[in-house]
PDB file of C-alpha atoms and ligand atoms in Angstrom:
ATOM      1  CA  UNK A  22     -42.208 -60.339  41.193  1.00 86.00           C
ATOM      2  CA  UNK A  23     -43.689 -60.342  37.868  1.00 97.00           C
ATOM      3  CA  UNK A  24     -45.130 -63.901  37.825  1.00 98.00           C
ATOM      4  CA  UNK A  25     -48.553 -64.139  36.498  1.00 98.00           C
ATOM      5  CA  UNK A  26     -48.803 -60.393  35.702  1.00 98.00           C
ATOM      6  CA  UNK A  27     -49.561 -58.442  32.458  1.00 98.00           C
ATOM      7  CA  UNK A  28     -46.972 -56.297  30.888  1.00 98.00           C
ATOM      8  CA  UNK A  29     -49.111 -53.590  29.380  1.00 98.00           C
ATOM      9  CA  UNK A  30     -47.469 -50.386  30.365  1.00 98.00           C
ATOM     10  CA  UNK A  31     -44.060 -49.474  32.032  1.00 98.00           C
ATOM     11  CA  UNK A  32     -46.095 -47.174  33.986  1.00 98.00           C
ATOM     12  CA  UNK A  33     -47.640 -50.136  36.041  1.00 98.00           C
ATOM     13  CA  UNK A  34     -44.205 -51.505  36.862  1.00 98.00           C
ATOM     14  CA  UNK A  35     -42.220 -50.811  39.915  1.00 98.00           C
ATOM     15  CA  UNK A  36     -38.640 -49.423  39.159  1.00 98.00           C
ATOM     16  CA  UNK A  37     -37.495 -52.767  40.482  1.00 98.00           C
ATOM     17  CA  UNK A  38     -39.469 -54.575  38.271  1.00 98.00           C
ATOM     18  CA  UNK A  39     -38.065 -52.699  35.398  1.00 98.00           C
ATOM     19  CA  UNK A  40     -34.442 -53.435  36.687  1.00 98.00           C
ATOM     20  CA  UNK A  41     -35.501 -57.161  37.227  1.00 98.00           C
ATOM     21  CA  UNK A  42     -36.378 -57.231  33.444  1.00 98.00           C
ATOM     22  CA  UNK A  43     -33.211 -55.549  32.344  1.00 98.00           C
ATOM     23  CA  UNK A  44     -31.092 -57.897  34.475  1.00 98.00           C
ATOM     24  CA  UNK A  45     -32.934 -60.915  33.378  1.00 98.00           C
ATOM     25  CA  UNK A  46     -32.538 -59.798  29.621  1.00 99.00           C
ATOM     26  CA  UNK A  47     -28.805 -59.384  30.115  1.00 98.00           C
ATOM     27  CA  UNK A  48     -28.415 -62.953  31.637  1.00 98.00           C
ATOM     28  CA  UNK A  49     -30.478 -64.348  28.831  1.00 98.00           C
ATOM     29  CA  UNK A  50     -28.427 -62.557  26.266  1.00 98.00           C
ATOM     30  CA  UNK A  51     -25.246 -64.349  27.562  1.00 98.00           C
ATOM     31  CA  UNK A  52     -26.845 -67.488  28.086  1.00 98.00           C
ATOM     32  CA  UNK A  53     -27.981 -67.543  24.335  1.00 98.00           C
ATOM     33  CA  UNK A  54     -24.701 -66.265  23.174  1.00 98.00           C
ATOM     34  CA  UNK A  55     -22.950 -69.009  24.904  1.00 98.00           C
ATOM     35  CA  UNK A  56     -25.265 -71.828  24.107  1.00 97.00           C
ATOM     36  CA  UNK A  57     -26.114 -72.268  27.726  1.00 98.00           C
ATOM     37  CA  UNK A  58     -29.528 -73.993  28.068  1.00 97.00           C
ATOM     38  CA  UNK A  59     -32.277 -71.632  29.348  1.00 98.00           C
ATOM     39  CA  UNK A  60     -35.532 -73.514  28.564  1.00 98.00           C
ATOM     40  CA  UNK A  61     -37.593 -71.971  31.184  1.00 98.00           C
ATOM     41  CA  UNK A  62     -40.819 -71.971  29.538  1.00 98.00           C
ATOM     42  CA  UNK A  63     -40.701 -75.929  28.546  1.00 98.00           C
ATOM     43  CA  UNK A  64     -44.189 -76.944  27.140  1.00 98.00           C
ATOM     44  CA  UNK A  65     -45.745 -73.387  27.345  1.00 98.00           C
ATOM     45  CA  UNK A  66     -47.495 -71.875  24.395  1.00 98.00           C
ATOM     46  CA  UNK A  67     -47.658 -68.071  23.536  1.00 98.00           C
ATOM     47  CA  UNK A  68     -50.400 -66.886  21.356  1.00 98.00           C
ATOM     48  CA  UNK A  69     -49.291 -63.653  19.295  1.00 98.00           C
ATOM     49  CA  UNK A  70     -52.435 -61.667  18.203  1.00 98.00           C
ATOM     50  CA  UNK A  71     -51.457 -59.107  15.414  1.00 98.00           C
ATOM     51  CA  UNK A  72     -53.960 -56.440  14.069  1.00 97.00           C
ATOM     52  CA  UNK A  73     -51.159 -54.430  12.561  1.00 97.00           C
ATOM     53  CA  UNK A  74     -47.874 -55.296  10.527  1.00 97.00           C
ATOM     54  CA  UNK A  75     -44.897 -56.500  12.183  1.00 98.00           C
ATOM     55  CA  UNK A  76     -41.453 -57.773  11.389  1.00 98.00           C
ATOM     56  CA  UNK A  77     -39.314 -57.528  14.552  1.00 98.00           C
ATOM     57  CA  UNK A  78     -42.134 -58.122  17.146  1.00 98.00           C
ATOM     58  CA  UNK A  79     -43.323 -61.235  15.443  1.00 98.00           C
ATOM     59  CA  UNK A  80     -39.938 -62.866  14.554  1.00 98.00           C
ATOM     60  CA  UNK A  81     -38.529 -62.017  18.090  1.00 98.00           C
ATOM     61  CA  UNK A  82     -41.530 -63.307  20.004  1.00 98.00           C
ATOM     62  CA  UNK A  83     -41.844 -66.574  18.094  1.00 98.00           C
ATOM     63  CA  UNK A  84     -38.111 -67.156  18.267  1.00 98.00           C
ATOM     64  CA  UNK A  85     -37.941 -66.049  21.721  1.00 98.00           C
ATOM     65  CA  UNK A  86     -40.709 -68.505  23.082  1.00 98.00           C
ATOM     66  CA  UNK A  87     -39.138 -71.288  20.898  1.00 98.00           C
ATOM     67  CA  UNK A  88     -35.651 -70.687  22.494  1.00 98.00           C
ATOM     68  CA  UNK A  89     -37.281 -70.865  25.908  1.00 98.00           C
ATOM     69  CA  UNK A  90     -38.522 -74.225  25.203  1.00 98.00           C
ATOM     70  CA  UNK A  91     -42.233 -73.221  24.384  1.00 98.00           C
ATOM     71  CA  UNK A  92     -44.353 -72.703  21.221  1.00 98.00           C
ATOM     72  CA  UNK A  93     -45.523 -69.401  19.708  1.00 98.00           C
ATOM     73  CA  UNK A  94     -48.789 -69.449  17.581  1.00 98.00           C
ATOM     74  CA  UNK A  95     -49.087 -66.505  15.044  1.00 98.00           C
ATOM     75  CA  UNK A  96     -52.601 -65.349  15.282  1.00 98.00           C
ATOM     76  CA  UNK A  97     -53.608 -62.884  12.594  1.00 96.00           C
ATOM     77  CA  UNK A  98     -56.914 -60.860  12.896  1.00 93.00           C
ATOM     78  CA  UNK A  99     -57.457 -61.721   9.253  1.00 92.00           C
ATOM     79  CA  UNK A 100     -57.782 -65.311  10.255  1.00 94.00           C
ATOM     80  CA  UNK A 101     -59.318 -65.119  13.756  1.00 97.00           C
ATOM     81  CA  UNK A 102     -63.005 -64.686  14.265  1.00 97.00           C
ATOM     82  CA  UNK A 103     -61.834 -61.447  15.895  1.00 96.00           C
ATOM     83  CA  UNK A 104     -61.522 -59.966  12.552  1.00 94.00           C
ATOM     84  CA  UNK A 105     -65.260 -60.710  11.714  1.00 95.00           C
ATOM     85  CA  UNK A 106     -66.465 -59.076  14.953  1.00 95.00           C
ATOM     86  CA  UNK A 107     -66.293 -61.614  17.838  1.00 97.00           C
ATOM     87  CA  UNK A 108     -65.761 -59.665  21.122  1.00 97.00           C
ATOM     88  CA  UNK A 109     -62.277 -59.376  22.417  1.00 97.00           C
ATOM     89  CA  UNK A 110     -63.813 -60.501  25.960  1.00 98.00           C
ATOM     90  CA  UNK A 111     -64.985 -63.763  24.555  1.00 98.00           C
ATOM     91  CA  UNK A 112     -61.675 -64.223  22.564  1.00 98.00           C
ATOM     92  CA  UNK A 113     -59.843 -63.717  25.829  1.00 98.00           C
ATOM     93  CA  UNK A 114     -61.762 -66.271  27.792  1.00 98.00           C
ATOM     94  CA  UNK A 115     -61.382 -68.877  25.076  1.00 98.00           C
ATOM     95  CA  UNK A 116     -57.503 -68.298  24.454  1.00 98.00           C
ATOM     96  CA  UNK A 117     -56.847 -68.473  28.029  1.00 98.00           C
ATOM     97  CA  UNK A 118     -58.176 -71.797  28.342  1.00 98.00           C
ATOM     98  CA  UNK A 119     -55.462 -73.049  25.499  1.00 98.00           C
ATOM     99  CA  UNK A 120     -52.533 -70.616  25.944  1.00 98.00           C
ATOM    100  CA  UNK A 121     -49.882 -69.891  28.820  1.00 98.00           C
ATOM    101  CA  UNK A 122     -49.557 -66.188  27.657  1.00 98.00           C
ATOM    102  CA  UNK A 123     -50.869 -63.787  25.153  1.00 98.00           C
ATOM    103  CA  UNK A 124     -48.978 -61.194  23.111  1.00 98.00           C
ATOM    104  CA  UNK A 125     -51.183 -58.691  21.229  1.00 98.00           C
ATOM    105  CA  UNK A 126     -50.500 -55.851  18.721  1.00 98.00           C
ATOM    106  CA  UNK A 127     -53.444 -53.623  17.975  1.00 98.00           C
ATOM    107  CA  UNK A 128     -54.738 -50.111  17.396  1.00 97.00           C
ATOM    108  CA  UNK A 129     -56.760 -48.947  20.449  1.00 97.00           C
ATOM    109  CA  UNK A 130     -55.163 -49.355  23.777  1.00 98.00           C
ATOM    110  CA  UNK A 131     -58.500 -50.192  25.352  1.00 98.00           C
ATOM    111  CA  UNK A 132     -58.547 -53.410  23.516  1.00 98.00           C
ATOM    112  CA  UNK A 133     -55.493 -54.693  25.252  1.00 98.00           C
ATOM    113  CA  UNK A 134     -56.911 -53.516  28.597  1.00 98.00           C
ATOM    114  CA  UNK A 135     -60.367 -55.434  27.665  1.00 98.00           C
ATOM    115  CA  UNK A 136     -58.266 -58.441  26.711  1.00 98.00           C
ATOM    116  CA  UNK A 137     -56.362 -58.443  29.952  1.00 98.00           C
ATOM    117  CA  UNK A 138     -59.386 -57.899  31.974  1.00 98.00           C
ATOM    118  CA  UNK A 139     -60.917 -61.041  30.745  1.00 98.00           C
ATOM    119  CA  UNK A 140     -57.850 -63.208  30.248  1.00 98.00           C
ATOM    120  CA  UNK A 141     -56.374 -65.714  33.049  1.00 98.00           C
ATOM    121  CA  UNK A 142     -53.221 -65.696  31.445  1.00 98.00           C
ATOM    122  CA  UNK A 143     -50.436 -63.043  31.237  1.00 98.00           C
ATOM    123  CA  UNK A 144     -51.225 -60.321  28.540  1.00 98.00           C
ATOM    124  CA  UNK A 145     -48.214 -58.639  26.722  1.00 99.00           C
ATOM    125  CA  UNK A 146     -48.446 -55.450  24.946  1.00 99.00           C
ATOM    126  CA  UNK A 147     -46.625 -55.773  21.532  1.00 98.00           C
ATOM    127  CA  UNK A 148     -47.780 -52.265  20.645  1.00 98.00           C
ATOM    128  CA  UNK A 149     -50.917 -50.234  20.768  1.00 98.00           C
ATOM    129  CA  UNK A 150     -51.697 -46.591  19.427  1.00 98.00           C
ATOM    130  CA  UNK A 151     -50.747 -45.250  22.794  1.00 98.00           C
ATOM    131  CA  UNK A 152     -47.754 -47.228  23.940  1.00 99.00           C
ATOM    132  CA  UNK A 153     -44.723 -49.621  22.971  1.00 99.00           C
ATOM    133  CA  UNK A 154     -43.485 -50.925  26.157  1.00 99.00           C
ATOM    134  CA  UNK A 155     -41.364 -54.010  24.976  1.00 99.00           C
ATOM    135  CA  UNK A 156     -39.431 -51.538  22.503  1.00 99.00           C
ATOM    136  CA  UNK A 157     -38.828 -48.924  25.277  1.00 99.00           C
ATOM    137  CA  UNK A 158     -37.686 -51.707  27.815  1.00 99.00           C
ATOM    138  CA  UNK A 159     -35.284 -52.857  25.010  1.00 99.00           C
ATOM    139  CA  UNK A 160     -34.014 -49.421  24.433  1.00 99.00           C
ATOM    140  CA  UNK A 161     -33.255 -49.150  28.086  1.00 99.00           C
ATOM    141  CA  UNK A 162     -31.210 -52.453  28.017  1.00 99.00           C
ATOM    142  CA  UNK A 163     -29.415 -51.076  24.839  1.00 99.00           C
ATOM    143  CA  UNK A 164     -28.596 -47.800  26.702  1.00 98.00           C
ATOM    144  CA  UNK A 165     -27.328 -49.494  29.591  1.00 98.00           C
ATOM    145  CA  UNK A 166     -24.839 -51.657  27.407  1.00 98.00           C
ATOM    146  CA  UNK A 167     -23.793 -48.659  25.623  1.00 98.00           C
ATOM    147  CA  UNK A 168     -23.636 -45.784  28.446  1.00 98.00           C
ATOM    148  CA  UNK A 169     -23.466 -48.015  31.553  1.00 97.00           C
ATOM    149  CA  UNK A 170     -25.767 -48.454  34.335  1.00 95.00           C
ATOM    150  CA  UNK A 171     -26.222 -45.058  36.051  1.00 97.00           C
ATOM    151  CA  UNK A 172     -29.232 -43.973  34.065  1.00 98.00           C
ATOM    152  CA  UNK A 173     -29.453 -40.835  36.486  1.00 97.00           C
ATOM    153  CA  UNK A 174     -26.249 -39.345  34.970  1.00 97.00           C
ATOM    154  CA  UNK A 175     -27.608 -39.468  31.408  1.00 98.00           C
ATOM    155  CA  UNK A 176     -29.705 -37.207  29.263  1.00 98.00           C
ATOM    156  CA  UNK A 177     -31.834 -38.534  26.413  1.00 98.00           C
ATOM    157  CA  UNK A 178     -33.508 -36.611  23.635  1.00 99.00           C
ATOM    158  CA  UNK A 179     -36.398 -37.744  21.674  1.00 99.00           C
ATOM    159  CA  UNK A 180     -37.095 -35.769  18.420  1.00 99.00           C
ATOM    160  CA  UNK A 181     -40.108 -36.276  16.175  1.00 98.00           C
ATOM    161  CA  UNK A 182     -43.864 -37.153  16.477  1.00 98.00           C
ATOM    162  CA  UNK A 183     -45.194 -37.597  20.072  1.00 98.00           C
ATOM    163  CA  UNK A 184     -46.442 -41.100  19.370  1.00 98.00           C
ATOM    164  CA  UNK A 185     -46.567 -44.569  21.223  1.00 98.00           C
ATOM    165  CA  UNK A 186     -42.621 -44.718  21.504  1.00 99.00           C
ATOM    166  CA  UNK A 187     -42.511 -41.138  22.931  1.00 99.00           C
ATOM    167  CA  UNK A 188     -45.193 -42.041  25.400  1.00 99.00           C
ATOM    168  CA  UNK A 189     -43.414 -45.189  26.622  1.00 99.00           C
ATOM    169  CA  UNK A 190     -39.992 -43.371  26.812  1.00 99.00           C
ATOM    170  CA  UNK A 191     -41.632 -40.888  29.154  1.00 99.00           C
ATOM    171  CA  UNK A 192     -42.826 -43.702  31.373  1.00 99.00           C
ATOM    172  CA  UNK A 193     -39.485 -45.585  31.205  1.00 98.00           C
ATOM    173  CA  UNK A 194     -37.277 -42.524  31.774  1.00 98.00           C
ATOM    174  CA  UNK A 195     -39.226 -41.726  34.787  1.00 98.00           C
ATOM    175  CA  UNK A 196     -38.967 -45.209  36.396  1.00 98.00           C
ATOM    176  CA  UNK A 197     -35.001 -45.340  35.852  1.00 98.00           C
ATOM    177  CA  UNK A 198     -34.393 -41.659  36.613  1.00 98.00           C
ATOM    178  CA  UNK A 199     -33.024 -40.799  33.431  1.00 98.00           C
ATOM    179  CA  UNK A 200     -33.394 -37.226  32.142  1.00 98.00           C
ATOM    180  CA  UNK A 201     -35.434 -36.892  28.898  1.00 99.00           C
ATOM    181  CA  UNK A 202     -36.379 -33.948  26.807  1.00 99.00           C
ATOM    182  CA  UNK A 203     -38.968 -34.474  23.959  1.00 99.00           C
ATOM    183  CA  UNK A 204     -39.200 -32.177  20.832  1.00 99.00           C
ATOM    184  CA  UNK A 205     -42.214 -32.392  18.790  1.00 99.00           C
ATOM    185  CA  UNK A 206     -44.305 -29.786  17.119  1.00 98.00           C
ATOM    186  CA  UNK A 207     -47.396 -28.269  18.745  1.00 98.00           C
ATOM    187  CA  UNK A 208     -50.448 -30.456  18.181  1.00 98.00           C
ATOM    188  CA  UNK A 209     -48.018 -33.616  18.097  1.00 98.00           C
ATOM    189  CA  UNK A 210     -47.073 -33.599  21.778  1.00 98.00           C
ATOM    190  CA  UNK A 211     -47.077 -36.865  23.729  1.00 98.00           C
ATOM    191  CA  UNK A 212     -50.215 -37.913  25.318  1.00 98.00           C
ATOM    192  CA  UNK A 213     -51.143 -35.510  28.075  1.00 98.00           C
ATOM    193  CA  UNK A 214     -52.178 -38.157  30.730  1.00 98.00           C
ATOM    194  CA  UNK A 215     -49.185 -40.242  30.073  1.00 99.00           C
ATOM    195  CA  UNK A 216     -46.851 -37.012  30.535  1.00 98.00           C
ATOM    196  CA  UNK A 217     -48.847 -36.262  33.803  1.00 98.00           C
ATOM    197  CA  UNK A 218     -48.489 -39.619  34.954  1.00 98.00           C
ATOM    198  CA  UNK A 219     -44.847 -39.719  34.081  1.00 98.00           C
ATOM    199  CA  UNK A 220     -44.011 -36.495  35.839  1.00 98.00           C
ATOM    200  CA  UNK A 221     -45.658 -38.052  39.043  1.00 98.00           C
ATOM    201  CA  UNK A 222     -43.383 -41.270  38.691  1.00 98.00           C
ATOM    202  CA  UNK A 223     -40.453 -38.983  38.366  1.00 98.00           C
ATOM    203  CA  UNK A 224     -40.955 -37.388  41.685  1.00 98.00           C
ATOM    204  CA  UNK A 225     -39.387 -40.525  43.216  1.00 97.00           C
ATOM    205  CA  UNK A 226     -36.343 -40.827  41.086  1.00 98.00           C
ATOM    206  CA  UNK A 227     -35.981 -37.061  40.160  1.00 98.00           C
ATOM    207  CA  UNK A 228     -35.841 -37.605  36.499  1.00 98.00           C
ATOM    208  CA  UNK A 229     -36.388 -34.256  34.433  1.00 98.00           C
ATOM    209  CA  UNK A 230     -39.067 -34.746  31.892  1.00 98.00           C
ATOM    210  CA  UNK A 231     -39.249 -31.732  29.428  1.00 98.00           C
ATOM    211  CA  UNK A 232     -41.226 -30.932  26.327  1.00 98.00           C
ATOM    212  CA  UNK A 233     -40.017 -28.313  23.715  1.00 98.00           C
ATOM    213  CA  UNK A 234     -40.892 -27.412  20.344  1.00 98.00           C
ATOM    214  CA  UNK A 235     -37.292 -26.759  19.627  1.00 98.00           C
ATOM    215  CA  UNK A 236     -35.179 -29.697  18.497  1.00 98.00           C
ATOM    216  CA  UNK A 237     -32.098 -28.170  19.062  1.00 98.00           C
ATOM    217  CA  UNK A 238     -32.749 -27.291  22.875  1.00 98.00           C
ATOM    218  CA  UNK A 239     -33.821 -30.846  23.131  1.00 98.00           C
ATOM    219  CA  UNK A 240     -30.652 -32.571  21.778  1.00 98.00           C
ATOM    220  CA  UNK A 241     -28.409 -29.996  23.730  1.00 98.00           C
ATOM    221  CA  UNK A 242     -25.582 -32.332  25.349  1.00 98.00           C
ATOM    222  CA  UNK A 243     -27.719 -35.337  24.912  1.00 98.00           C
ATOM    223  CA  UNK A 244     -26.154 -38.734  25.422  1.00 98.00           C
ATOM    224  CA  UNK A 245     -28.948 -40.651  23.634  1.00 99.00           C
ATOM    225  CA  UNK A 246     -30.916 -39.443  20.829  1.00 98.00           C
ATOM    226  CA  UNK A 247     -33.999 -41.187  19.612  1.00 99.00           C
ATOM    227  CA  UNK A 248     -36.568 -40.733  16.727  1.00 99.00           C
ATOM    228  CA  UNK A 249     -39.281 -42.688  15.143  1.00 99.00           C
ATOM    229  CA  UNK A 250     -41.373 -42.553  11.869  1.00 98.00           C
ATOM    230  CA  UNK A 251     -43.481 -39.415  11.513  1.00 98.00           C
ATOM    231  CA  UNK A 252     -46.488 -41.323  10.454  1.00 98.00           C
ATOM    232  CA  UNK A 253     -47.370 -44.651  12.666  1.00 98.00           C
ATOM    233  CA  UNK A 254     -49.360 -47.571  11.448  1.00 98.00           C
ATOM    234  CA  UNK A 255     -52.879 -46.193  11.000  1.00 97.00           C
ATOM    235  CA  UNK A 256     -51.751 -42.688   9.895  1.00 98.00           C
ATOM    236  CA  UNK A 257     -50.657 -43.697   6.480  1.00 97.00           C
ATOM    237  CA  UNK A 258     -53.251 -41.102   5.047  1.00 98.00           C
ATOM    238  CA  UNK A 259     -51.501 -38.157   6.836  1.00 98.00           C
ATOM    239  CA  UNK A 260     -47.948 -38.963   5.534  1.00 98.00           C
ATOM    240  CA  UNK A 261     -47.633 -36.237   3.068  1.00 98.00           C
ATOM    241  CA  UNK A 262     -49.031 -33.520   5.465  1.00 98.00           C
ATOM    242  CA  UNK A 263     -46.972 -34.982   8.224  1.00 98.00           C
ATOM    243  CA  UNK A 264     -43.683 -34.853   6.003  1.00 98.00           C
ATOM    244  CA  UNK A 265     -44.063 -31.038   5.683  1.00 98.00           C
ATOM    245  CA  UNK A 266     -44.811 -30.232   9.512  1.00 98.00           C
ATOM    246  CA  UNK A 267     -42.276 -32.584  10.821  1.00 98.00           C
ATOM    247  CA  UNK A 268     -39.260 -31.461   8.306  1.00 98.00           C
ATOM    248  CA  UNK A 269     -37.541 -29.461  11.022  1.00 98.00           C
ATOM    249  CA  UNK A 270     -37.411 -32.322  13.229  1.00 98.00           C
ATOM    250  CA  UNK A 271     -35.051 -34.614  11.039  1.00 98.00           C
ATOM    251  CA  UNK A 272     -32.340 -36.290  12.898  1.00 99.00           C
ATOM    252  CA  UNK A 273     -29.376 -35.342  10.712  1.00 98.00           C
ATOM    253  CA  UNK A 274     -25.698 -34.464  11.099  1.00 98.00           C
ATOM    254  CA  UNK A 275     -26.428 -30.647  11.831  1.00 98.00           C
ATOM    255  CA  UNK A 276     -28.825 -31.433  14.656  1.00 98.00           C
ATOM    256  CA  UNK A 277     -26.371 -33.762  16.105  1.00 98.00           C
ATOM    257  CA  UNK A 278     -23.727 -31.170  16.349  1.00 98.00           C
ATOM    258  CA  UNK A 279     -25.371 -29.979  19.443  1.00 98.00           C
ATOM    259  CA  UNK A 280     -25.477 -33.257  21.275  1.00 98.00           C
ATOM    260  CA  UNK A 281     -22.779 -34.545  23.453  1.00 98.00           C
ATOM    261  CA  UNK A 282     -19.574 -35.875  21.624  1.00 96.00           C
ATOM    262  CA  UNK A 283     -20.156 -39.576  22.028  1.00 96.00           C
ATOM    263  CA  UNK A 284     -23.985 -39.539  21.668  1.00 98.00           C
ATOM    264  CA  UNK A 285     -25.619 -42.530  20.200  1.00 98.00           C
ATOM    265  CA  UNK A 286     -28.818 -42.710  18.084  1.00 99.00           C
ATOM    266  CA  UNK A 287     -31.559 -45.123  18.494  1.00 99.00           C
ATOM    267  CA  UNK A 288     -34.351 -46.070  16.299  1.00 98.00           C
ATOM    268  CA  UNK A 289     -36.921 -48.625  17.134  1.00 98.00           C
ATOM    269  CA  UNK A 290     -37.354 -49.486  13.238  1.00 98.00           C
ATOM    270  CA  UNK A 291     -38.651 -49.365  10.609  1.00 98.00           C
ATOM    271  CA  UNK A 292     -36.739 -46.313   9.614  1.00 98.00           C
ATOM    272  CA  UNK A 293     -37.633 -43.954   6.736  1.00 98.00           C
ATOM    273  CA  UNK A 294     -34.422 -42.509   5.718  1.00 98.00           C
ATOM    274  CA  UNK A 295     -34.645 -38.914   4.393  1.00 98.00           C
ATOM    275  CA  UNK A 296     -37.550 -38.306   6.574  1.00 98.00           C
ATOM    276  CA  UNK A 297     -37.254 -38.760  10.452  1.00 98.00           C
ATOM    277  CA  UNK A 298     -33.417 -39.620   9.763  1.00 99.00           C
ATOM    278  CA  UNK A 299     -30.888 -39.112   7.374  1.00 99.00           C
ATOM    279  CA  UNK A 300     -28.952 -42.114   5.740  1.00 98.00           C
ATOM    280  CA  UNK A 301     -25.846 -40.812   7.061  1.00 98.00           C
ATOM    281  CA  UNK A 302     -26.950 -40.758  10.610  1.00 98.00           C
ATOM    282  CA  UNK A 303     -28.638 -43.938  10.402  1.00 98.00           C
ATOM    283  CA  UNK A 304     -25.648 -45.815   9.056  1.00 98.00           C
ATOM    284  CA  UNK A 305     -23.343 -43.928  11.286  1.00 98.00           C
ATOM    285  CA  UNK A 306     -25.229 -45.552  14.312  1.00 98.00           C
ATOM    286  CA  UNK A 307     -26.235 -48.860  12.510  1.00 98.00           C
ATOM    287  CA  UNK A 308     -24.205 -50.924  15.124  1.00 98.00           C
ATOM    288  CA  UNK A 309     -26.225 -49.590  17.836  1.00 98.00           C
ATOM    289  CA  UNK A 310     -29.770 -49.447  15.947  1.00 99.00           C
ATOM    290  CA  UNK A 311     -29.266 -53.355  14.956  1.00 98.00           C
ATOM    291  CA  UNK A 312     -28.141 -54.037  18.455  1.00 98.00           C
ATOM    292  CA  UNK A 313     -31.294 -52.459  19.575  1.00 98.00           C
ATOM    293  CA  UNK A 314     -33.224 -54.682  17.286  1.00 98.00           C
ATOM    294  CA  UNK A 315     -31.468 -57.850  18.394  1.00 98.00           C
ATOM    295  CA  UNK A 316     -32.298 -56.751  22.114  1.00 99.00           C
ATOM    296  CA  UNK A 317     -35.997 -57.408  21.323  1.00 99.00           C
ATOM    297  CA  UNK A 318     -35.329 -60.917  21.455  1.00 98.00           C
ATOM    298  CA  UNK A 319     -33.463 -60.939  24.967  1.00 99.00           C
ATOM    299  CA  UNK A 320     -35.909 -58.383  26.483  1.00 99.00           C
ATOM    300  CA  UNK A 321     -39.091 -60.328  25.542  1.00 98.00           C
ATOM    301  CA  UNK A 322     -37.704 -63.370  26.453  1.00 99.00           C
ATOM    302  CA  UNK A 323     -37.184 -61.914  30.083  1.00 99.00           C
ATOM    303  CA  UNK A 324     -40.593 -60.580  29.913  1.00 99.00           C
ATOM    304  CA  UNK A 325     -41.944 -63.896  28.963  1.00 98.00           C
ATOM    305  CA  UNK A 326     -40.020 -65.875  31.428  1.00 98.00           C
ATOM    306  CA  UNK A 327     -40.706 -63.575  34.348  1.00 98.00           C
ATOM    307  CA  UNK A 328     -44.375 -63.450  33.661  1.00 98.00           C
ATOM    308  CA  UNK A 329     -45.314 -67.089  32.272  1.00 98.00           C
ATOM    309  CA  UNK A 330     -43.003 -69.368  34.194  1.00 96.00           C
ATOM    310  CA  UNK A 331     -44.499 -71.589  37.011  1.00 94.00           C
TER     311      UNK A 331
HETATM  312  N1   CP B   7     -40.014 -51.814  16.360  1.00 89.13           N
HETATM  313  C1   CP B   7     -41.087 -52.852  16.172  1.00 89.13           C
HETATM  314  O1   CP B   7     -41.960 -52.825  16.901  1.00 89.13           O
HETATM  315  O2   CP B   7     -40.921 -53.317  14.983  1.00 89.13           O
HETATM  316  P1   CP B   7     -42.116 -54.137  14.068  1.00 89.13           P
HETATM  317  O3   CP B   7     -43.107 -53.232  13.706  1.00 89.13           O
HETATM  318  O4   CP B   7     -41.275 -54.733  12.830  1.00 89.13           O
HETATM  319  O5   CP B   7     -42.464 -55.229  14.981  1.00 89.13           O
HETATM  320  N1  NVA B   8     -44.767 -45.496  16.032  1.00 89.13           N
HETATM  321  C1  NVA B   8     -44.586 -46.528  15.175  1.00 89.13           C
HETATM  322  C2  NVA B   8     -43.872 -47.756  15.769  1.00 89.13           C
HETATM  323  C3  NVA B   8     -43.376 -48.898  14.982  1.00 89.13           C
HETATM  324  C4  NVA B   8     -42.675 -49.939  15.532  1.00 89.13           C
HETATM  325  C5  NVA B   8     -45.918 -47.196  14.706  1.00 89.13           C
HETATM  326  O1  NVA B   8     -46.711 -47.236  15.670  1.00 89.13           O
HETATM  327  O2  NVA B   8     -46.263 -47.556  13.745  1.00 89.13           O
END
């Protein structure tokens, strides 16, 4: 179903395609752990354009394509002519002639849409200011592993900045039918258009998507609590101001008292202890958080295998 397609936003996927990715990722995880050969992309090359920093995305994509039998090329905008002003539409048409797939991490989401428009090979969104679909698909896999396959019985809470993670969580929860309450300060809400589209997607699955200013209301009886940095890449100058505004949104032991007894905490990483999460809560959930980080590998292998295979 996904062959030859781009992976830019969970909103573009059908619910079946979301579950196809999760099932494929779970299978690839078993294969990797049991040394079962799975070189579904033998001889294929993935170009990875980075206009922002990365630890997990870079390493998991590069290792992932290698494990699938292909090769990954790390393309920093500091080295590409793209960084000196070559248009993205020209870069797309050139790279399409060499590569079998392109992953891009950048600032403006429009740059990914432009790249995809002019590219003949699948384009994968490795994070934009608007969305982080690979991470949220990974988180859905992690939730399924810890809380079972019935997303419709779960309540998730996201507490913190209404950023690229929040926007993708809204799309993801809507597709799988999971209830999601987002708590952010006013003026830091998720993207309004994303929220509207997610609510429309949710009409089919009956997922309840709610925004509140109150973190305690959000985590009430939640099975999953997620947070993310208060200052995303590109917002470094706002860090001190944001620290003050977001202080009531810290995920700490006091807040978690309102959650379900067996609630898990997710964090896409990197985490800033003492800011969006306390060291205590982080370390109590480290087994889940680092499983989540590992799952980037399996989920992205699934995305590459499904979109890039012949
Ligand atoms: N979570 C995530 O995308 O991590 P990196 O920024 O290290 O790639
Ligand atoms: N919201 C964060 C996610 C990092 C993986 C950022 O964009 O910096």
